[in-house]
């Protein structure tokens, strides 16, 4: 598998494993099976209810409009699911893969939209081959839609320990200090932790100051206590306390 190195806005390099061509293909096949199952169920309902005769009696444009409405869940399958499940579809969830931005942040609706629009183009036979070749030969295993959206698909199957995650050990009797930490997302906290650990290791006190200031500006936390290191350590523990209790 290819290694995907992402440099965050804090100049911290984070390594991911890019999803392989096989993982992407299997995820796509699983999604296609879901869509085929939906089509079969819808066709059965239409046939059993007798609506097929009525639909066939309509003019071309009316029939087309009905079929488009009925099959909207298939047409917008990927963009809707990736938006709801934060970069995953049913197939990706089963294969444990996910769409992320190449800057390390969570992809947004606009990114999923670009990927979806290019997917409509890439299903055309000649371009489909080009899209497959792009995944095979691109450094980050990106298809054309990924390149346009600035995204990549990573594997979530990496074997990692607690030191490589946002997790912090929190005792049952732990009392949190900063409730506003819940304004942060998992991805925000992961980047904060990566930046913090690198800065501490390198004794980069300037980055620690900037990191604290950035966290305060985003969360609105006031009345901070302790030095920069104590503040970030408390912040990480507080986030884990609140997210584990939710």
PDB file of C-alpha atoms in Angstrom, residues 71-241:
ATOM      1  CA  UNK A  71     -34.000   6.472  -8.873  1.00  0.00           C
ATOM      2  CA  UNK A  72     -32.771   9.680  -7.214  1.00  0.00           C
ATOM      3  CA  UNK A  73     -31.289   7.656  -4.309  1.00  0.00           C
ATOM      4  CA  UNK A  74     -29.032   5.912  -6.833  1.00  0.00           C
ATOM      5  CA  UNK A  75     -28.150   9.059  -8.762  1.00  0.00           C
ATOM      6  CA  UNK A  76     -27.102  10.900  -5.597  1.00  0.00           C
ATOM      7  CA  UNK A  77     -25.949   7.795  -3.706  1.00  0.00           C
ATOM      8  CA  UNK A  78     -22.296   8.728  -3.190  1.00  0.00           C
ATOM      9  CA  UNK A  79     -22.643  12.446  -2.514  1.00  0.00           C
ATOM     10  CA  UNK A  80     -25.450  11.963   0.027  1.00  0.00           C
ATOM     11  CA  UNK A  81     -23.753   9.141   1.896  1.00  0.00           C
ATOM     12  CA  UNK A  82     -20.315  10.745   1.926  1.00  0.00           C
ATOM     13  CA  UNK A  83     -21.868  13.936   3.276  1.00  0.00           C
ATOM     14  CA  UNK A  84     -23.842  12.121   5.991  1.00  0.00           C
ATOM     15  CA  UNK A  85     -21.137   9.624   6.989  1.00  0.00           C
ATOM     16  CA  UNK A  86     -18.220  12.096   6.733  1.00  0.00           C
ATOM     17  CA  UNK A  87     -16.436  10.648   3.734  1.00  0.00           C
ATOM     18  CA  UNK A  88     -17.845   7.138   3.704  1.00  0.00           C
ATOM     19  CA  UNK A  89     -20.476   5.167   1.827  1.00  0.00           C
ATOM     20  CA  UNK A  90     -21.781   1.743   2.811  1.00  0.00           C
ATOM     21  CA  UNK A  91     -19.054   0.142   0.698  1.00  0.00           C
ATOM     22  CA  UNK A  92     -16.331   2.333   2.194  1.00  0.00           C
ATOM     23  CA  UNK A  93     -17.563   1.644   5.737  1.00  0.00           C
ATOM     24  CA  UNK A  94     -17.371  -2.098   5.128  1.00  0.00           C
ATOM     25  CA  UNK A  95     -13.912  -1.777   3.565  1.00  0.00           C
ATOM     26  CA  UNK A  96     -12.820   0.642   6.310  1.00  0.00           C
ATOM     27  CA  UNK A  97     -11.807   3.409   3.932  1.00  0.00           C
ATOM     28  CA  UNK A  98     -12.613   7.110   4.010  1.00  0.00           C
ATOM     29  CA  UNK A  99     -12.356  10.283   1.936  1.00  0.00           C
ATOM     30  CA  UNK A 100     -10.191  13.024   3.462  1.00  0.00           C
ATOM     31  CA  UNK A 101      -8.711  16.298   2.283  1.00  0.00           C
ATOM     32  CA  UNK A 102      -5.042  16.113   1.396  1.00  0.00           C
ATOM     33  CA  UNK A 103      -4.408  18.886   3.929  1.00  0.00           C
ATOM     34  CA  UNK A 104      -5.532  16.512   6.682  1.00  0.00           C
ATOM     35  CA  UNK A 105      -8.864  18.149   7.407  1.00  0.00           C
ATOM     36  CA  UNK A 106     -12.333  16.691   7.089  1.00  0.00           C
ATOM     37  CA  UNK A 107     -13.667  16.944   3.541  1.00  0.00           C
ATOM     38  CA  UNK A 108     -16.812  19.047   3.141  1.00  0.00           C
ATOM     39  CA  UNK A 109     -19.904  18.982   0.949  1.00  0.00           C
ATOM     40  CA  UNK A 110     -18.190  21.001  -1.779  1.00  0.00           C
ATOM     41  CA  UNK A 111     -15.420  18.403  -1.998  1.00  0.00           C
ATOM     42  CA  UNK A 112     -17.912  15.532  -2.185  1.00  0.00           C
ATOM     43  CA  UNK A 113     -19.833  17.448  -4.866  1.00  0.00           C
ATOM     44  CA  UNK A 114     -16.732  17.816  -7.044  1.00  0.00           C
ATOM     45  CA  UNK A 115     -15.942  14.108  -6.654  1.00  0.00           C
ATOM     46  CA  UNK A 116     -19.545  13.228  -7.567  1.00  0.00           C
ATOM     47  CA  UNK A 117     -19.578  15.462 -10.655  1.00  0.00           C
ATOM     48  CA  UNK A 118     -16.354  13.912 -11.937  1.00  0.00           C
ATOM     49  CA  UNK A 119     -17.724  10.441 -11.185  1.00  0.00           C
ATOM     50  CA  UNK A 120     -20.538  11.164 -13.674  1.00  0.00           C
ATOM     51  CA  UNK A 121     -17.864  11.895 -16.266  1.00  0.00           C
ATOM     52  CA  UNK A 122     -15.638   8.972 -15.336  1.00  0.00           C
ATOM     53  CA  UNK A 123     -18.376   6.380 -15.872  1.00  0.00           C
ATOM     54  CA  UNK A 124     -18.178   7.085 -19.604  1.00  0.00           C
ATOM     55  CA  UNK A 125     -16.200   4.053 -20.930  1.00  0.00           C
ATOM     56  CA  UNK A 126     -13.090   5.794 -22.348  1.00  0.00           C
ATOM     57  CA  UNK A 127     -12.744   8.108 -19.350  1.00  0.00           C
ATOM     58  CA  UNK A 128     -13.441   5.246 -16.952  1.00  0.00           C
ATOM     59  CA  UNK A 129     -10.208   3.597 -18.068  1.00  0.00           C
ATOM     60  CA  UNK A 130      -8.345   6.880 -17.608  1.00  0.00           C
ATOM     61  CA  UNK A 131      -9.801   7.186 -14.105  1.00  0.00           C
ATOM     62  CA  UNK A 132      -8.644   3.677 -13.218  1.00  0.00           C
ATOM     63  CA  UNK A 133      -5.159   4.356 -14.577  1.00  0.00           C
ATOM     64  CA  UNK A 134      -5.040   7.558 -12.523  1.00  0.00           C
ATOM     65  CA  UNK A 135      -5.681   5.576  -9.341  1.00  0.00           C
ATOM     66  CA  UNK A 136      -3.040   3.009 -10.252  1.00  0.00           C
ATOM     67  CA  UNK A 137      -0.286   5.410 -11.207  1.00  0.00           C
ATOM     68  CA  UNK A 138      -0.945   8.508  -9.096  1.00  0.00           C
ATOM     69  CA  UNK A 139       1.265   8.982  -6.067  1.00  0.00           C
ATOM     70  CA  UNK A 140      -1.703   9.137  -3.695  1.00  0.00           C
ATOM     71  CA  UNK A 141      -3.916   6.578  -5.479  1.00  0.00           C
ATOM     72  CA  UNK A 142      -6.271   9.370  -6.529  1.00  0.00           C
ATOM     73  CA  UNK A 143      -8.826   9.213  -9.279  1.00  0.00           C
ATOM     74  CA  UNK A 144      -9.481  12.280 -11.429  1.00  0.00           C
ATOM     75  CA  UNK A 145     -12.291  13.441  -9.134  1.00  0.00           C
ATOM     76  CA  UNK A 146      -9.963  13.232  -6.126  1.00  0.00           C
ATOM     77  CA  UNK A 147      -7.339  15.331  -7.892  1.00  0.00           C
ATOM     78  CA  UNK A 148      -9.933  17.972  -8.761  1.00  0.00           C
ATOM     79  CA  UNK A 149     -11.361  18.049  -5.217  1.00  0.00           C
ATOM     80  CA  UNK A 150      -8.003  17.842  -3.445  1.00  0.00           C
ATOM     81  CA  UNK A 151      -9.027  14.641  -1.687  1.00  0.00           C
ATOM     82  CA  UNK A 152      -7.718  11.121  -1.244  1.00  0.00           C
ATOM     83  CA  UNK A 153      -9.092   7.870   0.134  1.00  0.00           C
ATOM     84  CA  UNK A 154      -7.256   6.404   3.096  1.00  0.00           C
ATOM     85  CA  UNK A 155      -7.425   3.026   4.785  1.00  0.00           C
ATOM     86  CA  UNK A 156      -8.598   2.987   8.396  1.00  0.00           C
ATOM     87  CA  UNK A 157      -7.145  -0.470   8.983  1.00  0.00           C
ATOM     88  CA  UNK A 158      -3.805   0.835  10.254  1.00  0.00           C
ATOM     89  CA  UNK A 159      -2.577  -0.821  13.415  1.00  0.00           C
ATOM     90  CA  UNK A 160      -2.020   2.067  15.781  1.00  0.00           C
ATOM     91  CA  UNK A 161      -1.691   2.505  19.512  1.00  0.00           C
ATOM     92  CA  UNK A 162      -3.106   5.124  21.814  1.00  0.00           C
ATOM     93  CA  UNK A 163      -0.140   7.432  21.253  1.00  0.00           C
ATOM     94  CA  UNK A 164      -1.063   7.755  17.563  1.00  0.00           C
ATOM     95  CA  UNK A 165      -4.698   8.641  18.192  1.00  0.00           C
ATOM     96  CA  UNK A 166      -6.598  11.455  19.872  1.00  0.00           C
ATOM     97  CA  UNK A 167      -7.217   9.161  22.864  1.00  0.00           C
ATOM     98  CA  UNK A 168      -5.977  10.136  26.290  1.00  0.00           C
ATOM     99  CA  UNK A 169      -6.293   8.078  29.429  1.00  0.00           C
ATOM    100  CA  UNK A 170      -8.879   9.698  31.693  1.00  0.00           C
ATOM    101  CA  UNK A 171      -9.717   8.456  35.191  1.00  0.00           C
ATOM    102  CA  UNK A 172     -13.343   7.954  36.224  1.00  0.00           C
ATOM    103  CA  UNK A 173     -13.051  10.730  38.817  1.00  0.00           C
ATOM    104  CA  UNK A 174     -11.513  13.202  36.364  1.00  0.00           C
ATOM    105  CA  UNK A 175     -12.969  16.734  36.584  1.00  0.00           C
ATOM    106  CA  UNK A 176     -12.798  18.666  33.256  1.00  0.00           C
ATOM    107  CA  UNK A 177     -11.652  22.278  33.154  1.00  0.00           C
ATOM    108  CA  UNK A 178     -12.676  23.592  29.729  1.00  0.00           C
ATOM    109  CA  UNK A 179     -16.260  22.679  28.633  1.00  0.00           C
ATOM    110  CA  UNK A 180     -15.870  24.726  25.425  1.00  0.00           C
ATOM    111  CA  UNK A 181     -13.470  22.071  24.135  1.00  0.00           C
ATOM    112  CA  UNK A 182     -16.516  20.311  22.640  1.00  0.00           C
ATOM    113  CA  UNK A 183     -16.446  22.922  19.862  1.00  0.00           C
ATOM    114  CA  UNK A 184     -13.518  20.991  18.404  1.00  0.00           C
ATOM    115  CA  UNK A 185     -13.894  17.980  16.117  1.00  0.00           C
ATOM    116  CA  UNK A 186     -12.002  14.693  16.327  1.00  0.00           C
ATOM    117  CA  UNK A 187      -9.861  15.825  13.419  1.00  0.00           C
ATOM    118  CA  UNK A 188      -9.087  19.157  15.101  1.00  0.00           C
ATOM    119  CA  UNK A 189      -7.962  17.366  18.267  1.00  0.00           C
ATOM    120  CA  UNK A 190      -5.858  14.877  16.317  1.00  0.00           C
ATOM    121  CA  UNK A 191      -4.004  17.740  14.617  1.00  0.00           C
ATOM    122  CA  UNK A 192      -3.611  19.558  17.942  1.00  0.00           C
ATOM    123  CA  UNK A 193      -2.148  16.442  19.542  1.00  0.00           C
ATOM    124  CA  UNK A 194       0.230  15.778  16.627  1.00  0.00           C
ATOM    125  CA  UNK A 195       1.387  19.403  16.645  1.00  0.00           C
ATOM    126  CA  UNK A 196       1.750  19.457  20.421  1.00  0.00           C
ATOM    127  CA  UNK A 197       3.785  16.266  20.647  1.00  0.00           C
ATOM    128  CA  UNK A 198       6.109  17.358  17.843  1.00  0.00           C
ATOM    129  CA  UNK A 199       6.614  20.800  19.384  1.00  0.00           C
ATOM    130  CA  UNK A 200       7.363  19.343  22.824  1.00  0.00           C
ATOM    131  CA  UNK A 201       9.806  16.839  21.349  1.00  0.00           C
ATOM    132  CA  UNK A 202      11.628  19.569  19.437  1.00  0.00           C
ATOM    133  CA  UNK A 203      11.315  22.106  22.277  1.00  0.00           C
ATOM    134  CA  UNK A 204       9.577  24.384  19.815  1.00  0.00           C
ATOM    135  CA  UNK A 205       8.069  26.820  22.308  1.00  0.00           C
ATOM    136  CA  UNK A 206       7.046  29.272  19.600  1.00  0.00           C
ATOM    137  CA  UNK A 207       4.733  26.666  18.047  1.00  0.00           C
ATOM    138  CA  UNK A 208       3.280  25.841  21.465  1.00  0.00           C
ATOM    139  CA  UNK A 209       2.380  29.495  21.964  1.00  0.00           C
ATOM    140  CA  UNK A 210       0.786  29.716  18.502  1.00  0.00           C
ATOM    141  CA  UNK A 211      -1.069  26.450  19.067  1.00  0.00           C
ATOM    142  CA  UNK A 212      -2.514  27.700  22.362  1.00  0.00           C
ATOM    143  CA  UNK A 213      -3.562  31.005  20.776  1.00  0.00           C
ATOM    144  CA  UNK A 214      -5.222  29.187  17.873  1.00  0.00           C
ATOM    145  CA  UNK A 215      -7.153  26.844  20.178  1.00  0.00           C
ATOM    146  CA  UNK A 216      -8.334  29.769  22.294  1.00  0.00           C
ATOM    147  CA  UNK A 217      -9.471  31.730  19.217  1.00  0.00           C
ATOM    148  CA  UNK A 218     -11.447  28.750  17.892  1.00  0.00           C
ATOM    149  CA  UNK A 219     -13.032  27.597  21.149  1.00  0.00           C
ATOM    150  CA  UNK A 220     -13.393  30.899  22.974  1.00  0.00           C
ATOM    151  CA  UNK A 221     -11.901  29.398  26.130  1.00  0.00           C
ATOM    152  CA  UNK A 222     -11.140  32.008  28.783  1.00  0.00           C
ATOM    153  CA  UNK A 223      -9.465  31.898  32.194  1.00  0.00           C
ATOM    154  CA  UNK A 224      -6.815  29.411  31.097  1.00  0.00           C
ATOM    155  CA  UNK A 225      -4.514  28.065  33.748  1.00  0.00           C
ATOM    156  CA  UNK A 226      -0.952  26.729  33.619  1.00  0.00           C
ATOM    157  CA  UNK A 227       1.699  27.118  30.952  1.00  0.00           C
ATOM    158  CA  UNK A 228       1.225  26.228  27.282  1.00  0.00           C
ATOM    159  CA  UNK A 229       2.020  22.548  27.779  1.00  0.00           C
ATOM    160  CA  UNK A 230      -0.260  22.183  30.786  1.00  0.00           C
ATOM    161  CA  UNK A 231      -3.068  23.930  28.922  1.00  0.00           C
ATOM    162  CA  UNK A 232      -2.880  21.619  25.882  1.00  0.00           C
ATOM    163  CA  UNK A 233      -2.576  18.481  28.019  1.00  0.00           C
ATOM    164  CA  UNK A 234      -5.657  19.507  30.004  1.00  0.00           C
ATOM    165  CA  UNK A 235      -7.479  20.346  26.784  1.00  0.00           C
ATOM    166  CA  UNK A 236      -6.820  16.870  25.356  1.00  0.00           C
ATOM    167  CA  UNK A 237      -7.974  15.156  28.534  1.00  0.00           C
ATOM    168  CA  UNK A 238     -11.104  17.323  28.686  1.00  0.00           C
ATOM    169  CA  UNK A 239     -12.002  16.486  25.083  1.00  0.00           C
ATOM    170  CA  UNK A 240     -11.655  12.771  25.743  1.00  0.00           C
ATOM    171  CA  UNK A 241     -13.687  13.084  28.939  1.00  0.00           C
TER     172      UNK A 241
END
